[in-house]
């Protein structure tokens, strides 16, 4: 191995994690995944990616592993495609003088309470919120904010633990469940925040450039699982400008002017309000959708930025893109999956994938983990792309039974 290493601190278990390693190789760097458990990432063995067993929750251990890599063949960069390890990767990169976001800004951003305080102080539109540490206080706070409210963990991603509660009793019950688990710092705390009923978007940025506004489709209340994305979002020029301006103001306030960020917002009656800023590239296959529709490879841009190369940020096509996800409805064991639709069968279909296979156990979590499969499509209009995605998804089937209730038979999705 003569190419310098590009170290990834853990990876996505689904989505674009595999693409990061492929992009590193394409640019002439050798990917290595620092991980506590290589078996979590099936693509590692399939693609022959080198790994190092590291306690990735310990920045000192990560820095030590990177030092070893630097001695072997040189270290070109340190990054991560995982929300949970962005700050650790940035800390390690800073130690070696490699390109990275400010790790202190990243760490601050990942704490939703600290993030909201900074944004509110900077005059950025945010939801009314309060951090609480016990269920009774959560119910009392919800009443003061005004029901319904959203109750969620202080840290996390993928809609894990996020729920809308319509009554104080619901708030107290859900808060009690969340508070049985400590956060990454060992503290038991959650957020109670205002619920805003409005269209939801994400703004994808690179450095302080807004490169895409994406429309988000959510599953039924009381949870907020994303069931689809559309690019570019169906939004007026005026609202597009308001969404991007709010996002850039938020990034500036948080000190996140470097690399990729994924900001989620809702369009409320008082204008755009930030739900959360994520100091990383978007998940949910959004980068693949944008590349398919517009020709902009954001994964490659992240790799380029992390090693100090130029990161091209221009569109080479002008089409529309859509993603639709198949969600599980209950827990069970997969007994069969259908054949996948092919692009030759559905005009505009870019790809279709299942996230589960025969014999696999499904545990319903009301989060991104409930996605059984997905499709990505493009079209010359928003309607064309959306119809292609819906048509392709309608042809995909997962049959699974519920072990606890064998007499009910199989369930079809």
CSV table of C-alpha atoms in Angstrom, one decimal:
chain,number,residue,atom,x,y,z
A,1,UNK,CA,0.0,0.0,0.0
A,2,UNK,CA,1.6,3.2,-1.2
A,3,UNK,CA,-1.3,5.6,-1.1
A,4,UNK,CA,-1.8,7.7,2.0
A,5,UNK,CA,-4.6,6.7,4.4
A,6,UNK,CA,-7.9,8.4,4.7
A,7,UNK,CA,-9.2,7.3,8.1
A,8,UNK,CA,-13.0,7.0,8.8
A,9,UNK,CA,-14.1,7.0,12.4
A,10,UNK,CA,-16.9,4.4,12.2
A,11,UNK,CA,-19.4,4.7,9.4
A,12,UNK,CA,-23.1,4.6,8.4
A,13,UNK,CA,-24.7,1.3,8.9
A,14,UNK,CA,-27.0,2.1,6.0
A,15,UNK,CA,-27.0,4.7,3.2
A,16,UNK,CA,-23.8,6.4,2.0
A,17,UNK,CA,-21.2,4.9,4.3
A,18,UNK,CA,-20.0,2.6,1.6
A,19,UNK,CA,-19.8,5.5,-0.9
A,20,UNK,CA,-17.4,7.4,1.3
A,21,UNK,CA,-14.8,4.6,1.0
A,22,UNK,CA,-15.3,4.3,-2.7
A,23,UNK,CA,-14.9,8.1,-3.2
A,24,UNK,CA,-11.6,8.0,-1.2
A,25,UNK,CA,-10.2,5.3,-3.5
A,26,UNK,CA,-11.3,7.2,-6.5
A,27,UNK,CA,-9.3,10.2,-5.4
A,28,UNK,CA,-6.2,8.0,-4.8
A,29,UNK,CA,-6.4,7.5,-1.0
A,30,UNK,CA,-6.7,4.2,0.9
A,31,UNK,CA,-9.7,4.1,3.2
A,32,UNK,CA,-9.4,2.6,6.6
A,33,UNK,CA,-12.3,2.3,9.0
A,34,UNK,CA,-11.5,2.8,12.7
A,35,UNK,CA,-14.2,0.8,14.5
A,36,UNK,CA,-15.2,-1.1,17.6
A,37,UNK,CA,-17.0,-3.7,15.5
A,38,UNK,CA,-16.2,-4.2,11.8
A,39,UNK,CA,-19.1,-6.7,11.5
A,40,UNK,CA,-21.6,-3.8,11.7
A,41,UNK,CA,-20.6,-2.8,8.2
A,42,UNK,CA,-21.1,-5.7,5.6
A,43,UNK,CA,-19.5,-3.6,2.8
A,44,UNK,CA,-16.1,-3.6,4.5
A,45,UNK,CA,-15.5,-7.3,3.7
A,46,UNK,CA,-17.2,-7.1,0.3
A,47,UNK,CA,-15.0,-4.1,-0.8
A,48,UNK,CA,-11.8,-5.2,1.0
A,49,UNK,CA,-11.6,-2.1,3.2
A,50,UNK,CA,-9.0,-2.2,5.9
A,51,UNK,CA,-10.1,-1.8,9.5
A,52,UNK,CA,-8.5,-1.1,12.9
A,53,UNK,CA,-10.1,-2.1,16.1
A,54,UNK,CA,-10.3,1.1,18.2
A,55,UNK,CA,-12.4,2.4,21.1
A,56,UNK,CA,-13.9,5.1,18.9
A,57,UNK,CA,-15.7,6.7,21.9
A,58,UNK,CA,-12.2,7.6,23.2
A,59,UNK,CA,-10.6,10.5,21.3
A,60,UNK,CA,-7.1,9.6,22.7
A,61,UNK,CA,-7.4,6.1,21.3
A,62,UNK,CA,-8.5,7.5,17.9
A,63,UNK,CA,-5.5,9.9,17.8
A,64,UNK,CA,-3.2,7.0,18.7
A,65,UNK,CA,-4.6,4.9,15.8
A,66,UNK,CA,-4.2,7.8,13.4
A,67,UNK,CA,-0.6,8.3,14.5
A,68,UNK,CA,0.1,4.6,13.7
A,69,UNK,CA,-1.4,5.1,10.2
A,70,UNK,CA,0.6,8.2,9.6
A,71,UNK,CA,3.8,6.3,10.4
A,72,UNK,CA,2.9,3.5,8.0
A,73,UNK,CA,2.1,5.4,4.8
A,74,UNK,CA,1.0,8.9,5.7
A,75,UNK,CA,-2.3,10.2,6.8
A,76,UNK,CA,-4.2,12.4,4.3
A,77,UNK,CA,-7.3,13.0,6.4
A,78,UNK,CA,-9.7,12.0,9.2
A,79,UNK,CA,-13.4,12.2,8.9
A,80,UNK,CA,-16.6,10.2,9.5
A,81,UNK,CA,-19.9,9.6,7.7
A,82,UNK,CA,-21.6,8.9,11.1
A,83,UNK,CA,-23.4,11.6,13.1
A,84,UNK,CA,-22.1,10.2,16.4
A,85,UNK,CA,-18.4,10.4,15.5
A,86,UNK,CA,-18.1,13.7,13.6
A,87,UNK,CA,-16.7,15.5,16.7
A,88,UNK,CA,-14.1,12.7,17.5
A,89,UNK,CA,-13.0,12.7,13.9
A,90,UNK,CA,-12.6,16.5,13.9
A,91,UNK,CA,-10.6,16.4,17.1
A,92,UNK,CA,-8.2,13.8,15.6
A,93,UNK,CA,-7.8,15.7,12.4
A,94,UNK,CA,-7.0,18.9,14.3
A,95,UNK,CA,-4.3,17.1,16.3
A,96,UNK,CA,-2.5,16.3,13.0
A,97,UNK,CA,-3.1,19.6,11.4
A,98,UNK,CA,-5.5,18.1,8.8
A,99,UNK,CA,-8.5,19.9,7.4
A,100,UNK,CA,-11.6,19.6,9.6
A,101,UNK,CA,-14.4,21.6,11.2
A,102,UNK,CA,-13.8,23.2,14.5
A,103,UNK,CA,-14.4,20.2,16.9
A,104,UNK,CA,-15.7,22.5,19.6
A,105,UNK,CA,-18.3,23.9,17.3
A,106,UNK,CA,-19.3,20.4,16.2
A,107,UNK,CA,-19.6,19.2,19.8
A,108,UNK,CA,-21.7,22.2,20.7
A,109,UNK,CA,-24.0,21.7,17.8
A,110,UNK,CA,-24.6,18.0,18.6
A,111,UNK,CA,-26.0,19.0,21.9
A,112,UNK,CA,-29.5,20.2,20.9
A,113,UNK,CA,-30.0,22.3,24.0
A,114,UNK,CA,-26.7,24.2,23.6
A,115,UNK,CA,-27.5,24.5,19.9
A,116,UNK,CA,-30.9,26.1,20.5
A,117,UNK,CA,-29.5,28.5,23.1
A,118,UNK,CA,-26.8,29.8,20.7
A,119,UNK,CA,-29.3,30.1,17.8
A,120,UNK,CA,-31.9,31.9,20.0
A,121,UNK,CA,-29.2,34.4,21.2
A,122,UNK,CA,-28.2,35.1,17.6
A,123,UNK,CA,-31.8,35.9,16.6
A,124,UNK,CA,-32.3,32.8,14.5
A,125,UNK,CA,-35.8,31.5,14.3
A,126,UNK,CA,-36.1,28.5,16.6
A,127,UNK,CA,-38.8,26.5,18.4
A,128,UNK,CA,-39.7,27.4,21.9
A,129,UNK,CA,-38.1,24.7,24.1
A,130,UNK,CA,-36.9,23.7,27.5
A,131,UNK,CA,-34.5,21.0,28.8
A,132,UNK,CA,-35.9,18.9,31.6
A,133,UNK,CA,-34.5,16.1,33.7
A,134,UNK,CA,-37.7,14.5,35.2
A,135,UNK,CA,-41.0,13.5,33.8
A,136,UNK,CA,-43.1,15.7,36.1
A,137,UNK,CA,-41.2,18.8,35.0
A,138,UNK,CA,-41.6,17.7,31.4
A,139,UNK,CA,-45.4,17.7,31.7
A,140,UNK,CA,-45.4,21.0,33.5
A,141,UNK,CA,-43.1,22.5,30.8
A,142,UNK,CA,-45.3,21.2,28.0
A,143,UNK,CA,-48.4,22.9,29.5
A,144,UNK,CA,-46.5,26.2,29.7
A,145,UNK,CA,-45.2,26.0,26.1
A,146,UNK,CA,-48.6,24.9,24.8
A,147,UNK,CA,-49.8,21.4,23.8
A,148,UNK,CA,-49.2,19.6,21.6
A,149,UNK,CA,-45.4,19.5,22.0
A,150,UNK,CA,-42.5,17.4,20.8
A,151,UNK,CA,-40.5,15.4,23.3
A,152,UNK,CA,-37.1,14.2,22.2
A,153,UNK,CA,-33.6,13.2,23.4
A,154,UNK,CA,-31.0,16.0,23.7
A,155,UNK,CA,-28.7,14.1,21.3
A,156,UNK,CA,-29.3,11.7,18.5
A,157,UNK,CA,-30.4,11.5,14.9
A,158,UNK,CA,-32.8,9.7,12.6
A,159,UNK,CA,-35.9,10.6,14.5
A,160,UNK,CA,-34.9,8.1,17.3
A,161,UNK,CA,-37.0,8.9,20.4
A,162,UNK,CA,-38.9,11.8,18.9
A,163,UNK,CA,-42.6,11.9,19.5
A,164,UNK,CA,-45.4,14.4,19.5
A,165,UNK,CA,-47.5,14.4,22.7
A,166,UNK,CA,-51.0,15.8,22.7
A,167,UNK,CA,-51.6,15.8,26.5
A,168,UNK,CA,-49.6,16.4,29.7
A,169,UNK,CA,-50.2,12.7,30.6
A,170,UNK,CA,-48.6,11.6,27.3
A,171,UNK,CA,-45.7,13.9,27.9
A,172,UNK,CA,-45.1,12.5,31.3
A,173,UNK,CA,-45.3,8.9,30.1
A,174,UNK,CA,-43.0,9.4,27.1
A,175,UNK,CA,-40.5,11.6,29.1
A,176,UNK,CA,-40.3,8.9,31.7
A,177,UNK,CA,-39.4,6.3,29.0
A,178,UNK,CA,-36.7,8.5,27.5
A,179,UNK,CA,-35.2,9.3,30.8
A,180,UNK,CA,-34.5,5.7,31.6
A,181,UNK,CA,-31.5,6.1,29.2
A,182,UNK,CA,-28.6,8.4,29.8
A,183,UNK,CA,-27.2,10.6,27.0
A,184,UNK,CA,-23.6,10.4,25.7
A,185,UNK,CA,-22.3,12.4,28.7
A,186,UNK,CA,-24.0,10.1,31.2
A,187,UNK,CA,-26.8,12.6,32.0
A,188,UNK,CA,-30.5,12.0,31.9
A,189,UNK,CA,-32.1,14.9,30.2
A,190,UNK,CA,-34.5,15.5,27.3
A,191,UNK,CA,-36.1,18.4,25.3
A,192,UNK,CA,-39.7,19.5,25.4
A,193,UNK,CA,-40.3,21.8,22.4
A,194,UNK,CA,-43.0,23.6,20.6
A,195,UNK,CA,-44.8,21.7,17.8
A,196,UNK,CA,-45.0,23.7,14.6
A,197,UNK,CA,-47.5,22.5,11.9
A,198,UNK,CA,-45.9,23.4,8.6
A,199,UNK,CA,-44.0,22.0,5.6
A,200,UNK,CA,-40.6,20.6,6.5
A,201,UNK,CA,-37.4,21.1,4.5
A,202,UNK,CA,-33.7,20.5,4.7
A,203,UNK,CA,-31.1,22.9,3.4
A,204,UNK,CA,-27.8,21.2,2.3
A,205,UNK,CA,-24.8,23.4,2.6
A,206,UNK,CA,-21.1,23.2,2.0
A,207,UNK,CA,-18.9,25.7,3.8
A,208,UNK,CA,-21.3,28.7,3.7
A,209,UNK,CA,-22.8,27.8,0.3
A,210,UNK,CA,-26.4,26.6,0.2
A,211,UNK,CA,-26.3,24.0,-2.5
A,212,UNK,CA,-29.8,22.4,-2.3
A,213,UNK,CA,-33.2,22.8,-0.6
A,214,UNK,CA,-34.9,19.5,-0.2
A,215,UNK,CA,-38.6,18.9,0.5
A,216,UNK,CA,-39.2,16.3,3.3
A,217,UNK,CA,-42.2,13.9,3.6
A,218,UNK,CA,-43.0,12.6,7.1
A,219,UNK,CA,-44.9,9.6,8.2
A,220,UNK,CA,-48.0,9.8,10.4
A,221,UNK,CA,-48.0,11.4,13.8
A,222,UNK,CA,-47.1,11.1,16.6
A,223,UNK,CA,-43.7,10.1,15.1
A,224,UNK,CA,-41.6,12.0,12.6
A,225,UNK,CA,-40.1,9.2,10.5
A,226,UNK,CA,-39.1,10.5,7.1
A,227,UNK,CA,-40.8,8.6,4.3
A,228,UNK,CA,-39.4,10.6,1.3
A,229,UNK,CA,-37.5,13.5,0.0
A,230,UNK,CA,-37.9,15.6,-3.1
A,231,UNK,CA,-35.2,17.8,-4.8
A,232,UNK,CA,-35.5,20.6,-5.6
A,233,UNK,CA,-38.2,21.3,-3.0
A,234,UNK,CA,-41.5,22.6,-4.3
A,235,UNK,CA,-41.2,26.1,-2.8
A,236,UNK,CA,-41.5,29.7,-4.0
A,237,UNK,CA,-38.5,31.8,-4.8
A,238,UNK,CA,-39.3,33.9,-1.7
A,239,UNK,CA,-39.5,31.0,0.7
A,240,UNK,CA,-36.4,29.4,-0.9
A,241,UNK,CA,-34.5,32.6,-0.1
A,242,UNK,CA,-35.9,32.7,3.5
A,243,UNK,CA,-34.9,29.0,4.1
A,244,UNK,CA,-31.4,29.5,2.9
A,245,UNK,CA,-30.9,32.8,4.7
A,246,UNK,CA,-32.0,31.3,8.0
A,247,UNK,CA,-29.8,28.3,7.5
A,248,UNK,CA,-26.6,30.4,6.8
A,249,UNK,CA,-27.4,32.7,9.7
A,250,UNK,CA,-27.6,29.5,11.9
A,251,UNK,CA,-24.4,28.1,10.7
A,252,UNK,CA,-22.5,31.4,11.2
A,253,UNK,CA,-23.9,31.6,14.8
A,254,UNK,CA,-22.7,28.1,15.5
A,255,UNK,CA,-19.3,28.5,14.0
A,256,UNK,CA,-19.9,25.9,11.3
A,257,UNK,CA,-18.5,27.5,8.2
A,258,UNK,CA,-16.5,24.4,7.1
A,259,UNK,CA,-17.6,21.4,5.1
A,260,UNK,CA,-21.0,19.8,4.8
A,261,UNK,CA,-24.0,20.5,7.0
A,262,UNK,CA,-27.6,19.3,7.0
A,263,UNK,CA,-30.1,21.8,8.4
A,264,UNK,CA,-33.8,20.8,9.0
A,265,UNK,CA,-36.4,23.6,9.2
A,266,UNK,CA,-40.2,24.0,9.2
A,267,UNK,CA,-42.0,26.8,7.5
A,268,UNK,CA,-44.2,28.2,10.3
A,269,UNK,CA,-46.6,31.1,10.3
A,270,UNK,CA,-43.8,33.3,11.6
A,271,UNK,CA,-41.4,32.2,8.9
A,272,UNK,CA,-38.7,29.5,8.8
A,273,UNK,CA,-37.8,27.9,12.2
A,274,UNK,CA,-34.8,25.7,12.7
A,275,UNK,CA,-35.5,22.2,14.0
A,276,UNK,CA,-31.9,21.3,14.1
A,277,UNK,CA,-28.5,21.8,12.5
A,278,UNK,CA,-26.5,18.7,11.8
A,279,UNK,CA,-22.7,19.3,11.2
A,280,UNK,CA,-22.4,16.5,8.6
A,281,UNK,CA,-23.6,15.5,5.2
A,282,UNK,CA,-27.2,14.6,4.9
A,283,UNK,CA,-28.3,10.9,5.4
A,284,UNK,CA,-31.3,9.2,4.0
A,285,UNK,CA,-29.7,8.8,0.6
A,286,UNK,CA,-30.2,12.5,-0.1
A,287,UNK,CA,-26.7,12.9,-1.6
A,288,UNK,CA,-27.4,10.1,-4.0
A,289,UNK,CA,-30.7,11.7,-5.1
A,290,UNK,CA,-28.9,15.1,-5.6
A,291,UNK,CA,-26.2,13.5,-7.6
A,292,UNK,CA,-28.7,11.6,-9.8
A,293,UNK,CA,-30.8,14.7,-10.5
A,294,UNK,CA,-28.1,17.4,-10.6
A,295,UNK,CA,-24.8,15.7,-11.1
A,296,UNK,CA,-23.3,17.1,-7.9
A,297,UNK,CA,-21.4,14.5,-5.9
A,298,UNK,CA,-21.5,15.7,-2.3
A,299,UNK,CA,-19.8,12.6,-1.0
A,300,UNK,CA,-16.8,13.3,-3.2
A,301,UNK,CA,-16.9,16.9,-2.1
A,302,UNK,CA,-16.7,15.8,1.6
A,303,UNK,CA,-13.7,13.6,0.8
A,304,UNK,CA,-12.0,16.3,-1.2
A,305,UNK,CA,-12.5,18.8,1.6
A,306,UNK,CA,-11.2,16.4,4.3
A,307,UNK,CA,-7.8,16.0,2.4
A,308,UNK,CA,-7.5,19.6,1.3
A,309,UNK,CA,-8.4,19.0,-2.4
A,310,UNK,CA,-10.7,21.3,-4.4
A,311,UNK,CA,-14.3,20.4,-3.8
A,312,UNK,CA,-16.4,21.1,-7.0
A,313,UNK,CA,-19.9,22.3,-6.2
A,314,UNK,CA,-21.5,22.9,-9.5
A,315,UNK,CA,-24.6,21.2,-11.1
A,316,UNK,CA,-24.0,19.4,-14.4
A,317,UNK,CA,-27.7,18.4,-14.9
A,318,UNK,CA,-31.0,20.1,-14.1
A,319,UNK,CA,-33.5,17.4,-13.3
A,320,UNK,CA,-35.8,16.6,-10.4
A,321,UNK,CA,-35.2,13.8,-7.9
A,322,UNK,CA,-37.3,11.8,-5.4
A,323,UNK,CA,-36.7,9.2,-2.7
A,324,UNK,CA,-39.5,7.1,-1.2
A,325,UNK,CA,-39.0,4.7,1.7
A,326,UNK,CA,-40.9,1.5,2.6
A,327,UNK,CA,-41.6,1.5,6.4
A,328,UNK,CA,-42.3,-1.5,8.6
A,329,UNK,CA,-45.5,-1.4,10.6
A,330,UNK,CA,-44.7,-3.8,13.4
A,331,UNK,CA,-41.9,-6.1,14.6
A,332,UNK,CA,-41.5,-9.5,13.1
A,333,UNK,CA,-39.3,-11.9,11.0
A,334,UNK,CA,-38.9,-11.5,7.3
A,335,UNK,CA,-40.1,-14.6,5.4
A,336,UNK,CA,-39.7,-13.2,1.8
A,337,UNK,CA,-38.9,-10.2,-0.3
A,338,UNK,CA,-40.0,-9.6,-3.8
A,339,UNK,CA,-37.9,-9.0,-6.8
A,340,UNK,CA,-36.7,-5.4,-7.2
A,341,UNK,CA,-38.1,-3.2,-9.9
A,342,UNK,CA,-35.6,-2.4,-12.7
A,343,UNK,CA,-34.9,0.9,-14.4
A,344,UNK,CA,-36.0,-0.7,-17.7
A,345,UNK,CA,-39.4,-1.4,-16.1
A,346,UNK,CA,-40.0,2.0,-14.5
A,347,UNK,CA,-38.9,5.0,-16.6
A,348,UNK,CA,-36.9,7.4,-14.3
A,349,UNK,CA,-36.0,4.8,-11.7
A,350,UNK,CA,-32.4,5.2,-10.6
A,351,UNK,CA,-32.1,2.5,-8.0
A,352,UNK,CA,-34.2,0.3,-5.7
A,353,UNK,CA,-32.9,-1.5,-2.7
A,354,UNK,CA,-34.1,-3.6,0.2
A,355,UNK,CA,-32.6,-3.0,3.7
A,356,UNK,CA,-33.7,-6.4,5.0
A,357,UNK,CA,-33.4,-10.0,3.8
A,358,UNK,CA,-35.1,-13.3,4.5
A,359,UNK,CA,-34.8,-14.5,8.1
A,360,UNK,CA,-34.0,-11.1,9.4
A,361,UNK,CA,-35.7,-9.8,12.6
A,362,UNK,CA,-37.4,-6.4,12.4
A,363,UNK,CA,-37.8,-4.4,15.5
A,364,UNK,CA,-40.1,-1.4,15.1
A,365,UNK,CA,-38.5,1.7,16.6
A,366,UNK,CA,-40.4,4.6,15.0
A,367,UNK,CA,-37.2,5.9,13.5
A,368,UNK,CA,-35.1,5.6,10.3
A,369,UNK,CA,-34.4,2.0,11.4
A,370,UNK,CA,-37.9,1.1,10.3
A,371,UNK,CA,-37.1,1.5,6.6
A,372,UNK,CA,-37.4,-1.8,4.9
A,373,UNK,CA,-36.3,-0.5,1.5
A,374,UNK,CA,-36.2,2.6,-0.8
A,375,UNK,CA,-36.3,3.8,-4.3
A,376,UNK,CA,-34.6,6.8,-6.0
A,377,UNK,CA,-35.9,8.3,-9.2
A,378,UNK,CA,-35.4,11.3,-11.5
A,379,UNK,CA,-37.6,13.2,-14.0
A,380,UNK,CA,-37.8,16.3,-16.0
A,381,UNK,CA,-40.4,17.6,-13.6
A,382,UNK,CA,-41.2,17.2,-9.9
A,383,UNK,CA,-44.4,15.3,-10.8
A,384,UNK,CA,-42.5,12.9,-13.1
A,385,UNK,CA,-39.9,12.1,-10.5
A,386,UNK,CA,-42.4,11.6,-7.7
A,387,UNK,CA,-44.7,9.4,-9.8
A,388,UNK,CA,-41.7,7.2,-10.8
A,389,UNK,CA,-40.7,6.7,-7.2
A,390,UNK,CA,-44.2,5.9,-6.1
A,391,UNK,CA,-44.7,3.5,-8.9
A,392,UNK,CA,-41.5,1.6,-8.2
A,393,UNK,CA,-42.1,1.4,-4.5
A,394,UNK,CA,-45.6,0.0,-5.1
A,395,UNK,CA,-44.0,-3.0,-6.8
A,396,UNK,CA,-41.8,-3.9,-3.8
A,397,UNK,CA,-43.0,-6.4,-1.2
A,398,UNK,CA,-41.7,-7.6,2.2
A,399,UNK,CA,-43.6,-10.4,3.8
A,400,UNK,CA,-43.0,-11.0,7.5
A,401,UNK,CA,-44.7,-12.7,10.4
A,402,UNK,CA,-45.0,-11.8,14.0
A,403,UNK,CA,-43.5,-14.6,16.2
A,404,UNK,CA,-45.6,-13.7,19.2
A,405,UNK,CA,-48.8,-14.1,17.1
A,406,UNK,CA,-48.2,-16.9,14.7
A,407,UNK,CA,-51.9,-17.5,14.1
A,408,UNK,CA,-52.3,-14.1,12.4
A,409,UNK,CA,-50.2,-15.2,9.4
A,410,UNK,CA,-48.0,-13.1,7.2
A,411,UNK,CA,-48.1,-9.4,6.8
A,412,UNK,CA,-47.6,-7.8,3.4
A,413,UNK,CA,-46.1,-4.4,2.7
